[in-house]
């Protein structure tokens, strides 16, 4: 009897153990926070971190002098941490990693990067977004441009050409152009380089603003940029004037200071020109010389700074079309997506055409220091038999067409509209430095080059802007200096 009772108790104990074992579950460790990186402006800001954890958690706060956390530990459940970042008053960027770890074995990291405060913020009066007169996407806006022209060597250089007048604007419109590119030198000419705070001379700002106003008043589309501008975006100079390193070099110490100047200038430019409607566009730079994927990565930070600075001023700048440049081998549509522009479909790409350069811009033969001999004859049917050494050997129709197709397939077909911001070709004559023996063929070559490039640009959906420094039009008298070139451009636009 006692033996049976013992067996019964043992069976009950085993059964109870089985029941308990079946009801026990093992929880998977949970911490829903993701590894992230946050970019914070120099003036400071905050980051909100919300997550769920199924065990106790904590944050390692070692060295958090410029970061303040609202909470550094917690129990299982939902959590919300506010991270406050103070203003960066140093001249260099800084970074900190926030480690969030749980006793369940899970851990995450949040990287906080902050730009330096080299110049004061000029975004002192941002306003609410204003979509009035800003209804076109970048693609729709650029499609409205028939022909564009540059006021080259003017507002971006000192004392080369007289300032544009409203009469100049009216004249170029009469000649068939409905868009203007205004190269600007805010630092070099506008006085910012002489200011420790990169403050642009208000008189220069007013001058550019007046030209933009004339363009808009006459229903011309217009865009302003930061042109060569003394080269501050491009390279650092030693005291003897030689180049130390370009500012796209990943090892350069200049990245922070270049981004700081880019931000300071564009905050001022964007604020001063904020009230213009979509007729006005902004371009970040001019022919930036990044020559590798690594250098392009640095240049993209300068473009990103430009975009963020303009958007931060608000108003119509929230919706303004913005233009960036870069070597087509190293910039891609993915880079445009990575800008994270808060306003979709308002970015465009700009490229320039001077191909082949030995025909379009070279003015010295190899014997005199040129990279090639100057070429006079371009295009099918225009080659010379009298001086074959002056015929183009590359960059004629077939190769040029391939270049346009690359622009189309790489950008335009993917929804990124394009502007050919500069293209031009020199024309020699019987009294110039070089005197082509077959002058008729040379002139025909130049005509065909202009017509071909204008036509191909428009054929892929681009907007062509011819480069002119006063050779095409006499700005003093508003007469045509080069009727053949004008006719060739007009012919290509039809």
CSV table of C-alpha atoms in Angstrom, one decimal:
chain,number,residue,atom,x,y,z
A,1,UNK,CA,0.0,0.0,0.0
A,2,UNK,CA,2.8,2.4,0.9
A,3,UNK,CA,4.7,1.5,-2.3
A,4,UNK,CA,1.7,2.3,-4.4
A,5,UNK,CA,1.2,5.7,-2.6
A,6,UNK,CA,4.9,6.6,-3.4
A,7,UNK,CA,4.5,5.7,-7.0
A,8,UNK,CA,1.3,7.9,-7.2
A,9,UNK,CA,3.1,10.9,-5.7
A,10,UNK,CA,6.1,10.5,-8.1
A,11,UNK,CA,3.7,10.3,-11.1
A,12,UNK,CA,2.0,13.5,-9.9
A,13,UNK,CA,5.3,15.3,-9.5
A,14,UNK,CA,6.5,14.3,-13.0
A,15,UNK,CA,3.2,15.4,-14.5
A,16,UNK,CA,3.4,18.7,-12.7
A,17,UNK,CA,7.0,19.2,-14.0
A,18,UNK,CA,5.8,18.4,-17.6
A,19,UNK,CA,3.0,21.0,-17.2
A,20,UNK,CA,5.4,23.6,-15.9
A,21,UNK,CA,7.9,22.9,-18.7
A,22,UNK,CA,5.3,23.2,-21.4
A,23,UNK,CA,4.1,26.6,-20.1
A,24,UNK,CA,7.6,28.1,-19.9
A,25,UNK,CA,8.6,30.3,-23.0
A,26,UNK,CA,12.0,31.8,-23.8
A,27,UNK,CA,11.8,35.5,-24.8
A,28,UNK,CA,13.9,36.6,-27.7
A,29,UNK,CA,16.1,39.6,-26.8
A,30,UNK,CA,14.5,42.8,-28.1
A,31,UNK,CA,15.8,46.3,-28.7
A,32,UNK,CA,14.0,48.0,-31.6
A,33,UNK,CA,16.4,50.9,-31.9
A,34,UNK,CA,18.4,50.9,-35.1
A,35,UNK,CA,22.0,51.8,-35.7
A,36,UNK,CA,21.8,55.3,-37.1
A,37,UNK,CA,23.8,58.4,-37.9
A,38,UNK,CA,22.5,61.9,-37.4
A,39,UNK,CA,24.0,65.1,-38.9
A,40,UNK,CA,23.5,68.1,-36.6
A,41,UNK,CA,24.1,71.7,-37.8
A,42,UNK,CA,26.7,73.8,-36.0
A,43,UNK,CA,24.1,75.8,-34.1
A,44,UNK,CA,22.9,72.7,-32.4
A,45,UNK,CA,19.7,70.7,-32.3
A,46,UNK,CA,18.1,67.6,-30.9
A,47,UNK,CA,17.5,64.0,-31.8
A,48,UNK,CA,14.5,61.9,-30.5
A,49,UNK,CA,15.2,58.2,-29.9
A,50,UNK,CA,12.2,56.0,-29.4
A,51,UNK,CA,12.4,52.2,-28.9
A,52,UNK,CA,11.1,49.2,-27.1
A,53,UNK,CA,13.3,46.9,-25.0
A,54,UNK,CA,12.2,43.7,-23.1
A,55,UNK,CA,14.9,44.1,-20.5
A,56,UNK,CA,16.7,46.8,-18.6
A,57,UNK,CA,18.8,49.2,-20.7
A,58,UNK,CA,21.4,51.9,-20.2
A,59,UNK,CA,23.6,54.4,-22.0
A,60,UNK,CA,27.3,54.9,-21.6
A,61,UNK,CA,27.7,58.6,-21.1
A,62,UNK,CA,31.5,58.8,-20.8
A,63,UNK,CA,32.7,62.1,-22.4
A,64,UNK,CA,29.3,63.5,-23.2
A,65,UNK,CA,30.2,67.1,-22.5
A,66,UNK,CA,28.3,68.6,-25.5
A,67,UNK,CA,25.5,66.0,-25.5
A,68,UNK,CA,22.7,66.0,-23.0
A,69,UNK,CA,20.4,63.0,-22.6
A,70,UNK,CA,17.0,63.2,-21.0
A,71,UNK,CA,17.3,59.6,-19.7
A,72,UNK,CA,20.3,57.3,-19.4
A,73,UNK,CA,18.7,54.1,-18.2
A,74,UNK,CA,15.3,52.3,-18.0
A,75,UNK,CA,13.4,49.1,-17.5
A,76,UNK,CA,11.7,46.8,-19.9
A,77,UNK,CA,9.0,48.5,-22.0
A,78,UNK,CA,8.7,51.5,-24.3
A,79,UNK,CA,11.4,54.3,-24.0
A,80,UNK,CA,11.9,57.8,-25.4
A,81,UNK,CA,15.2,59.6,-25.1
A,82,UNK,CA,15.7,63.2,-26.1
A,83,UNK,CA,19.3,64.0,-27.1
A,84,UNK,CA,20.2,67.7,-27.0
A,85,UNK,CA,23.3,68.9,-28.8
A,86,UNK,CA,24.8,72.2,-27.9
A,87,UNK,CA,26.2,74.7,-30.5
A,88,UNK,CA,29.6,73.8,-31.8
A,89,UNK,CA,31.8,76.9,-31.2
A,90,UNK,CA,35.0,75.2,-32.3
A,91,UNK,CA,36.4,75.5,-35.8
A,92,UNK,CA,36.3,71.7,-36.5
A,93,UNK,CA,33.6,69.1,-36.8
A,94,UNK,CA,33.0,66.7,-33.9
A,95,UNK,CA,31.4,63.3,-33.5
A,96,UNK,CA,30.2,61.2,-30.7
A,97,UNK,CA,28.8,57.6,-30.5
A,98,UNK,CA,25.9,56.9,-28.1
A,99,UNK,CA,25.9,53.3,-27.0
A,100,UNK,CA,22.6,51.9,-25.9
A,101,UNK,CA,22.9,48.4,-24.4
A,102,UNK,CA,20.6,46.0,-22.6
A,103,UNK,CA,21.1,43.3,-20.1
A,104,UNK,CA,19.4,41.0,-22.6
A,105,UNK,CA,22.6,41.1,-24.7
A,106,UNK,CA,21.4,43.6,-27.4
A,107,UNK,CA,23.3,46.8,-28.1
A,108,UNK,CA,22.9,49.7,-30.6
A,109,UNK,CA,24.9,52.8,-31.5
A,110,UNK,CA,23.8,56.2,-32.6
A,111,UNK,CA,26.4,58.4,-34.2
A,112,UNK,CA,26.1,62.1,-33.8
A,113,UNK,CA,28.1,64.3,-36.3
A,114,UNK,CA,28.1,68.1,-35.9
A,115,UNK,CA,29.5,70.7,-38.3
A,116,UNK,CA,31.8,73.5,-36.9
A,117,UNK,CA,30.8,77.0,-36.2
A,118,UNK,CA,33.4,79.0,-38.2
A,119,UNK,CA,31.0,81.8,-39.4
A,120,UNK,CA,27.9,83.2,-37.8
A,121,UNK,CA,24.5,81.9,-39.0
A,122,UNK,CA,23.0,84.2,-41.7
A,123,UNK,CA,19.7,82.3,-41.6
A,124,UNK,CA,18.5,84.8,-39.0
A,125,UNK,CA,14.9,85.2,-40.4
A,126,UNK,CA,13.6,82.0,-41.9
A,127,UNK,CA,10.0,82.1,-43.0
A,128,UNK,CA,7.3,79.6,-43.6
A,129,UNK,CA,7.2,77.8,-47.0
A,130,UNK,CA,5.5,79.8,-49.8
A,131,UNK,CA,4.5,77.9,-52.9
A,132,UNK,CA,3.2,81.0,-54.7
A,133,UNK,CA,4.5,81.1,-58.2
A,134,UNK,CA,6.6,77.9,-57.6
A,135,UNK,CA,4.3,75.3,-59.1
A,136,UNK,CA,6.7,73.8,-61.7
A,137,UNK,CA,9.0,70.8,-61.0
A,138,UNK,CA,12.6,71.1,-62.1
A,139,UNK,CA,11.8,69.1,-65.2
A,140,UNK,CA,8.8,71.2,-66.1
A,141,UNK,CA,10.7,74.4,-65.5
A,142,UNK,CA,13.7,73.5,-67.6
A,143,UNK,CA,11.4,72.4,-70.4
A,144,UNK,CA,10.3,76.0,-70.6
A,145,UNK,CA,13.8,77.2,-71.5
A,146,UNK,CA,14.3,77.6,-75.3
A,147,UNK,CA,17.7,79.2,-75.4
A,148,UNK,CA,20.0,80.6,-72.7
A,149,UNK,CA,23.0,82.8,-72.6
A,150,UNK,CA,25.7,83.7,-70.1
A,151,UNK,CA,26.8,87.2,-69.0
A,152,UNK,CA,30.3,85.8,-68.8
A,153,UNK,CA,33.4,87.6,-67.3
A,154,UNK,CA,31.1,90.2,-65.8
A,155,UNK,CA,29.7,90.0,-62.3
A,156,UNK,CA,32.2,87.2,-61.4
A,157,UNK,CA,35.3,89.2,-62.4
A,158,UNK,CA,36.6,92.7,-61.5
A,159,UNK,CA,36.6,95.3,-64.2
A,160,UNK,CA,36.4,93.0,-67.3
A,161,UNK,CA,33.0,93.8,-68.6
A,162,UNK,CA,30.5,96.5,-67.6
A,163,UNK,CA,27.6,95.5,-65.4
A,164,UNK,CA,24.5,94.2,-67.3
A,165,UNK,CA,21.8,96.7,-68.0
A,166,UNK,CA,18.1,96.2,-68.5
A,167,UNK,CA,18.6,97.2,-72.1
A,168,UNK,CA,21.0,94.2,-72.5
A,169,UNK,CA,18.3,92.0,-71.0
A,170,UNK,CA,15.6,93.3,-73.4
A,171,UNK,CA,18.0,92.9,-76.4
A,172,UNK,CA,18.9,89.3,-75.8
A,173,UNK,CA,15.3,88.5,-75.4
A,174,UNK,CA,14.6,90.2,-78.8
A,175,UNK,CA,17.4,88.0,-80.3
A,176,UNK,CA,15.6,84.8,-79.3
A,177,UNK,CA,16.9,83.9,-75.8
A,178,UNK,CA,14.5,83.4,-72.9
A,179,UNK,CA,17.0,82.5,-70.2
A,180,UNK,CA,20.1,83.9,-68.6
A,181,UNK,CA,22.9,82.5,-66.5
A,182,UNK,CA,24.7,85.0,-64.3
A,183,UNK,CA,28.1,83.8,-63.0
A,184,UNK,CA,28.7,85.5,-59.7
A,185,UNK,CA,31.8,86.1,-57.5
A,186,UNK,CA,30.3,86.6,-54.0
A,187,UNK,CA,33.7,86.1,-52.3
A,188,UNK,CA,36.1,87.4,-54.9
A,189,UNK,CA,34.2,90.4,-56.1
A,190,UNK,CA,31.5,90.6,-53.5
A,191,UNK,CA,33.8,91.3,-50.6
A,192,UNK,CA,33.2,88.2,-48.5
A,193,UNK,CA,36.9,87.1,-48.6
A,194,UNK,CA,37.9,90.4,-47.0
A,195,UNK,CA,35.5,89.7,-44.1
A,196,UNK,CA,36.4,87.4,-41.2
A,197,UNK,CA,32.7,86.5,-41.1
A,198,UNK,CA,32.3,85.9,-44.8
A,199,UNK,CA,29.8,88.8,-45.0
A,200,UNK,CA,28.9,89.7,-48.6
A,201,UNK,CA,29.0,93.4,-49.4
A,202,UNK,CA,25.3,94.6,-49.5
A,203,UNK,CA,26.1,96.7,-52.6
A,204,UNK,CA,27.1,93.6,-54.5
A,205,UNK,CA,24.1,91.7,-53.4
A,206,UNK,CA,21.9,94.6,-54.6
A,207,UNK,CA,23.7,94.6,-58.0
A,208,UNK,CA,23.0,90.9,-58.6
A,209,UNK,CA,19.4,91.3,-57.3
A,210,UNK,CA,18.8,94.1,-59.8
A,211,UNK,CA,19.9,92.1,-62.7
A,212,UNK,CA,17.7,89.2,-61.6
A,213,UNK,CA,14.8,91.6,-61.3
A,214,UNK,CA,15.3,92.8,-64.8
A,215,UNK,CA,15.3,89.2,-66.1
A,216,UNK,CA,12.1,88.3,-64.2
A,217,UNK,CA,10.4,91.5,-65.2
A,218,UNK,CA,11.0,90.6,-68.8
A,219,UNK,CA,9.9,87.0,-68.4
A,220,UNK,CA,13.3,85.5,-68.7
A,221,UNK,CA,14.4,82.5,-66.6
A,222,UNK,CA,17.6,83.1,-64.8
A,223,UNK,CA,20.0,81.3,-62.5
A,224,UNK,CA,22.9,82.6,-60.4
A,225,UNK,CA,25.8,80.5,-59.0
A,226,UNK,CA,29.0,80.7,-57.1
A,227,UNK,CA,31.4,80.8,-60.0
A,228,UNK,CA,35.2,80.4,-59.8
A,229,UNK,CA,35.1,83.1,-57.2
A,230,UNK,CA,38.8,83.2,-56.5
A,231,UNK,CA,39.1,79.5,-56.2
A,232,UNK,CA,38.1,79.0,-52.6
A,233,UNK,CA,36.0,76.0,-53.3
A,234,UNK,CA,38.7,74.4,-55.4
A,235,UNK,CA,42.1,74.5,-53.8
A,236,UNK,CA,44.2,75.7,-50.9
A,237,UNK,CA,47.1,77.9,-51.8
A,238,UNK,CA,50.5,78.1,-50.2
A,239,UNK,CA,52.0,81.4,-49.4
A,240,UNK,CA,54.1,81.2,-52.6
A,241,UNK,CA,50.9,80.8,-54.6
A,242,UNK,CA,51.4,77.1,-55.5
A,243,UNK,CA,48.7,74.6,-54.9
A,244,UNK,CA,49.0,72.5,-51.7
A,245,UNK,CA,46.0,70.2,-52.2
A,246,UNK,CA,42.6,70.6,-53.8
A,247,UNK,CA,39.6,70.8,-51.5
A,248,UNK,CA,38.1,67.6,-52.7
A,249,UNK,CA,41.1,65.6,-51.4
A,250,UNK,CA,39.8,63.2,-48.7
A,251,UNK,CA,42.9,63.9,-46.7
A,252,UNK,CA,42.5,67.7,-46.9
A,253,UNK,CA,41.8,69.5,-43.7
A,254,UNK,CA,39.8,72.1,-45.6
A,255,UNK,CA,36.5,70.2,-45.8
A,256,UNK,CA,35.0,71.8,-42.7
A,257,UNK,CA,36.0,75.4,-43.6
A,258,UNK,CA,34.8,75.0,-47.2
A,259,UNK,CA,31.5,73.7,-46.1
A,260,UNK,CA,31.2,76.5,-43.5
A,261,UNK,CA,31.9,79.2,-46.2
A,262,UNK,CA,29.4,77.5,-48.6
A,263,UNK,CA,26.8,77.6,-45.9
A,264,UNK,CA,27.4,81.2,-44.9
A,265,UNK,CA,27.4,82.5,-48.5
A,266,UNK,CA,24.3,80.5,-49.6
A,267,UNK,CA,22.3,81.6,-46.5
A,268,UNK,CA,23.0,85.2,-47.5
A,269,UNK,CA,22.3,84.7,-51.2
A,270,UNK,CA,19.2,82.7,-50.7
A,271,UNK,CA,17.7,85.1,-48.1
A,272,UNK,CA,18.4,88.1,-50.3
A,273,UNK,CA,16.8,86.6,-53.4
A,274,UNK,CA,14.1,84.6,-51.6
A,275,UNK,CA,11.1,86.5,-52.9
A,276,UNK,CA,11.6,85.8,-56.6
A,277,UNK,CA,9.3,83.2,-58.1
A,278,UNK,CA,10.3,80.1,-60.1
A,279,UNK,CA,11.9,82.2,-62.8
A,280,UNK,CA,15.0,82.2,-60.6
A,281,UNK,CA,17.2,79.1,-59.9
A,282,UNK,CA,20.4,78.6,-57.9
A,283,UNK,CA,23.5,76.6,-58.9
A,284,UNK,CA,25.9,75.4,-56.3
A,285,UNK,CA,29.2,75.8,-58.1
A,286,UNK,CA,31.0,76.1,-61.5
A,287,UNK,CA,33.1,73.3,-63.0
A,288,UNK,CA,34.2,71.7,-59.7
A,289,UNK,CA,37.3,69.8,-60.4
A,290,UNK,CA,36.7,66.6,-58.4
A,291,UNK,CA,38.5,63.9,-60.4
A,292,UNK,CA,37.9,60.6,-58.6
A,293,UNK,CA,35.1,58.8,-56.8
A,294,UNK,CA,36.7,59.7,-53.5
A,295,UNK,CA,37.0,63.4,-54.4
A,296,UNK,CA,33.4,63.4,-55.7
A,297,UNK,CA,32.3,62.2,-52.3
A,298,UNK,CA,33.7,65.3,-50.7
A,299,UNK,CA,32.2,67.6,-53.4
A,300,UNK,CA,28.8,66.1,-52.7
A,301,UNK,CA,29.1,67.4,-49.1
A,302,UNK,CA,29.5,70.9,-50.5
A,303,UNK,CA,26.4,70.4,-52.7
A,304,UNK,CA,24.5,69.0,-49.7
A,305,UNK,CA,25.5,72.1,-47.7
A,306,UNK,CA,24.2,74.3,-50.5
A,307,UNK,CA,20.8,72.5,-50.7
A,308,UNK,CA,20.3,72.6,-46.9
A,309,UNK,CA,21.3,76.2,-46.6
A,310,UNK,CA,18.9,77.3,-49.3
A,311,UNK,CA,16.0,75.2,-48.1
A,312,UNK,CA,16.5,76.4,-44.5
A,313,UNK,CA,15.7,80.0,-45.4
A,314,UNK,CA,12.1,79.0,-46.2
A,315,UNK,CA,9.6,81.0,-48.3
A,316,UNK,CA,9.8,80.3,-52.0
A,317,UNK,CA,13.3,78.8,-51.5
A,318,UNK,CA,11.5,75.8,-50.1
A,319,UNK,CA,10.4,75.0,-53.6
A,320,UNK,CA,13.1,76.6,-55.8
A,321,UNK,CA,14.9,74.5,-58.4
A,322,UNK,CA,18.5,73.9,-57.4
A,323,UNK,CA,21.4,72.9,-59.7
A,324,UNK,CA,24.5,70.9,-59.0
A,325,UNK,CA,27.5,69.9,-61.1
A,326,UNK,CA,30.1,67.1,-61.1
A,327,UNK,CA,32.1,64.9,-63.5
A,328,UNK,CA,29.6,62.6,-65.2
A,329,UNK,CA,32.0,59.6,-64.5
A,330,UNK,CA,31.7,60.2,-60.7
A,331,UNK,CA,28.2,61.5,-60.0
A,332,UNK,CA,25.0,59.5,-60.4
A,333,UNK,CA,21.2,59.7,-59.8
A,334,UNK,CA,21.9,57.8,-56.5
A,335,UNK,CA,23.9,60.8,-55.3
A,336,UNK,CA,20.9,63.1,-56.0
A,337,UNK,CA,18.7,60.8,-53.9
A,338,UNK,CA,21.3,60.9,-51.1
A,339,UNK,CA,21.0,64.7,-50.9
A,340,UNK,CA,17.6,64.0,-49.1
A,341,UNK,CA,16.2,67.2,-50.5
A,342,UNK,CA,13.0,67.8,-48.4
A,343,UNK,CA,11.3,69.1,-51.6
A,344,UNK,CA,11.0,66.4,-54.2
A,345,UNK,CA,11.7,66.9,-57.9
A,346,UNK,CA,13.4,70.2,-57.6
A,347,UNK,CA,17.0,69.3,-58.3
A,348,UNK,CA,18.8,69.5,-61.7
A,349,UNK,CA,22.2,68.6,-63.1
A,350,UNK,CA,24.5,71.0,-65.0
A,351,UNK,CA,27.3,70.1,-67.4
A,352,UNK,CA,29.4,72.2,-69.9
A,353,UNK,CA,30.5,71.4,-73.5
A,354,UNK,CA,33.8,72.5,-75.0
A,355,UNK,CA,34.5,69.3,-77.0
A,356,UNK,CA,37.0,69.1,-78.6
A,357,UNK,CA,38.8,71.7,-76.6
A,358,UNK,CA,41.7,72.0,-79.1
A,359,UNK,CA,39.1,73.4,-81.5
A,360,UNK,CA,36.8,75.3,-79.2
A,361,UNK,CA,39.1,77.1,-76.7
A,362,UNK,CA,42.8,76.3,-77.3
A,363,UNK,CA,44.8,79.4,-78.3
A,364,UNK,CA,48.4,78.1,-78.4
A,365,UNK,CA,50.1,75.2,-80.3
A,366,UNK,CA,52.2,72.6,-78.5
A,367,UNK,CA,55.4,74.5,-79.3
A,368,UNK,CA,54.0,77.5,-77.4
A,369,UNK,CA,52.8,75.5,-74.4
A,370,UNK,CA,49.4,74.2,-75.6
A,371,UNK,CA,48.2,70.7,-74.7
A,372,UNK,CA,47.6,70.1,-78.4
A,373,UNK,CA,47.9,72.0,-81.7
A,374,UNK,CA,45.0,74.4,-82.3
A,375,UNK,CA,42.5,72.8,-84.7
A,376,UNK,CA,40.4,74.8,-87.2
A,377,UNK,CA,38.3,72.2,-88.9
A,378,UNK,CA,35.5,70.2,-87.3
A,379,UNK,CA,32.7,68.0,-88.6
A,380,UNK,CA,31.9,65.8,-91.6
A,381,UNK,CA,32.7,67.4,-94.8
A,382,UNK,CA,34.7,70.3,-93.3
A,383,UNK,CA,38.2,68.8,-93.1
A,384,UNK,CA,41.0,70.6,-94.8
A,385,UNK,CA,43.3,69.1,-97.5
A,386,UNK,CA,45.6,72.1,-97.4
A,387,UNK,CA,46.4,71.8,-93.7
A,388,UNK,CA,45.3,68.4,-92.5
A,389,UNK,CA,47.3,68.9,-89.2
A,390,UNK,CA,44.5,71.4,-88.3
A,391,UNK,CA,41.7,68.9,-88.6
A,392,UNK,CA,40.0,67.6,-85.4
A,393,UNK,CA,41.0,64.1,-84.5
A,394,UNK,CA,38.5,63.5,-81.8
A,395,UNK,CA,35.3,65.0,-80.4
A,396,UNK,CA,33.4,65.2,-83.7
A,397,UNK,CA,29.7,64.2,-84.3
A,398,UNK,CA,29.8,60.5,-83.3
A,399,UNK,CA,31.8,61.0,-80.1
A,400,UNK,CA,29.8,64.1,-79.1
A,401,UNK,CA,26.5,62.3,-79.7
A,402,UNK,CA,27.6,59.5,-77.4
A,403,UNK,CA,28.2,62.2,-74.7
A,404,UNK,CA,24.7,63.6,-75.1
A,405,UNK,CA,23.2,60.1,-75.0
A,406,UNK,CA,25.1,59.5,-71.7
A,407,UNK,CA,23.5,62.6,-70.2
A,408,UNK,CA,20.1,61.5,-71.3
A,409,UNK,CA,20.3,57.9,-70.1
A,410,UNK,CA,22.1,58.7,-66.9
A,411,UNK,CA,20.1,61.7,-65.7
A,412,UNK,CA,17.2,62.9,-67.9
A,413,UNK,CA,15.6,59.4,-68.4
A,414,UNK,CA,15.8,59.0,-64.6
A,415,UNK,CA,13.9,62.2,-63.9
A,416,UNK,CA,16.8,64.5,-63.3
A,417,UNK,CA,16.6,67.4,-65.8
A,418,UNK,CA,19.8,68.9,-67.2
A,419,UNK,CA,21.2,72.3,-68.2
A,420,UNK,CA,24.2,72.7,-70.5
A,421,UNK,CA,25.4,75.8,-68.6
A,422,UNK,CA,28.2,76.7,-71.0
A,423,UNK,CA,29.2,76.0,-74.6
A,424,UNK,CA,31.1,78.1,-77.1
A,425,UNK,CA,33.7,78.0,-79.8
A,426,UNK,CA,36.3,80.5,-81.0
A,427,UNK,CA,36.2,81.7,-84.5
A,428,UNK,CA,39.4,82.7,-86.2
A,429,UNK,CA,39.7,85.2,-89.1
A,430,UNK,CA,42.1,86.8,-91.5
A,431,UNK,CA,43.4,89.2,-88.9
A,432,UNK,CA,43.5,87.0,-85.8
A,433,UNK,CA,46.4,85.2,-84.2
A,434,UNK,CA,45.7,82.1,-86.3
A,435,UNK,CA,44.7,82.4,-89.9
A,436,UNK,CA,43.0,79.3,-91.3
A,437,UNK,CA,44.1,78.7,-95.0
A,438,UNK,CA,40.6,77.4,-95.8
A,439,UNK,CA,38.6,80.1,-94.0
A,440,UNK,CA,35.3,79.1,-95.5
A,441,UNK,CA,35.7,75.6,-94.1
A,442,UNK,CA,36.7,76.9,-90.8
A,443,UNK,CA,33.7,79.2,-90.6
A,444,UNK,CA,31.5,76.3,-91.7
A,445,UNK,CA,33.1,74.2,-88.9
A,446,UNK,CA,32.2,76.7,-86.2
A,447,UNK,CA,28.7,77.1,-87.6
A,448,UNK,CA,28.1,73.4,-87.6
A,449,UNK,CA,29.6,73.0,-84.2
A,450,UNK,CA,27.1,75.5,-82.7
A,451,UNK,CA,24.1,74.1,-84.6
A,452,UNK,CA,25.0,70.5,-83.7
A,453,UNK,CA,25.5,71.1,-80.0
A,454,UNK,CA,22.4,73.3,-79.6
A,455,UNK,CA,20.3,70.7,-81.5
A,456,UNK,CA,21.6,67.7,-79.6
A,457,UNK,CA,21.2,69.4,-76.2
A,458,UNK,CA,17.6,70.2,-77.0
A,459,UNK,CA,16.9,66.8,-78.5
A,460,UNK,CA,17.7,65.0,-75.2
A,461,UNK,CA,15.6,67.5,-73.3
A,462,UNK,CA,18.4,69.7,-72.0
A,463,UNK,CA,18.6,73.5,-71.9
A,464,UNK,CA,21.5,75.1,-73.7
A,465,UNK,CA,23.2,78.3,-72.4
A,466,UNK,CA,25.9,79.7,-74.8
A,467,UNK,CA,28.9,81.3,-73.1
A,468,UNK,CA,29.3,84.9,-74.2
A,469,UNK,CA,31.7,87.5,-72.8
A,470,UNK,CA,30.8,90.2,-75.4
A,471,UNK,CA,31.9,88.5,-78.6
A,472,UNK,CA,28.4,87.5,-79.7
A,473,UNK,CA,26.7,90.7,-78.6
A,474,UNK,CA,28.1,94.1,-78.1
A,475,UNK,CA,26.7,95.0,-74.7
A,476,UNK,CA,27.5,98.7,-75.0
A,477,UNK,CA,25.6,99.2,-78.3
A,478,UNK,CA,23.3,96.1,-78.2
A,479,UNK,CA,24.2,95.0,-81.7
A,480,UNK,CA,25.1,91.6,-82.9
A,481,UNK,CA,28.9,91.1,-83.3
A,482,UNK,CA,28.8,87.6,-84.7
A,483,UNK,CA,25.8,87.0,-86.9
A,484,UNK,CA,27.0,83.6,-88.1
A,485,UNK,CA,27.2,82.3,-84.6
A,486,UNK,CA,23.8,83.6,-83.7
A,487,UNK,CA,22.2,82.2,-86.8
A,488,UNK,CA,23.9,78.8,-86.1
A,489,UNK,CA,22.5,78.7,-82.5
A,490,UNK,CA,19.0,79.7,-83.6
A,491,UNK,CA,19.1,77.1,-86.3
A,492,UNK,CA,20.0,74.4,-83.8
A,493,UNK,CA,17.1,75.4,-81.5
A,494,UNK,CA,14.4,74.8,-84.1
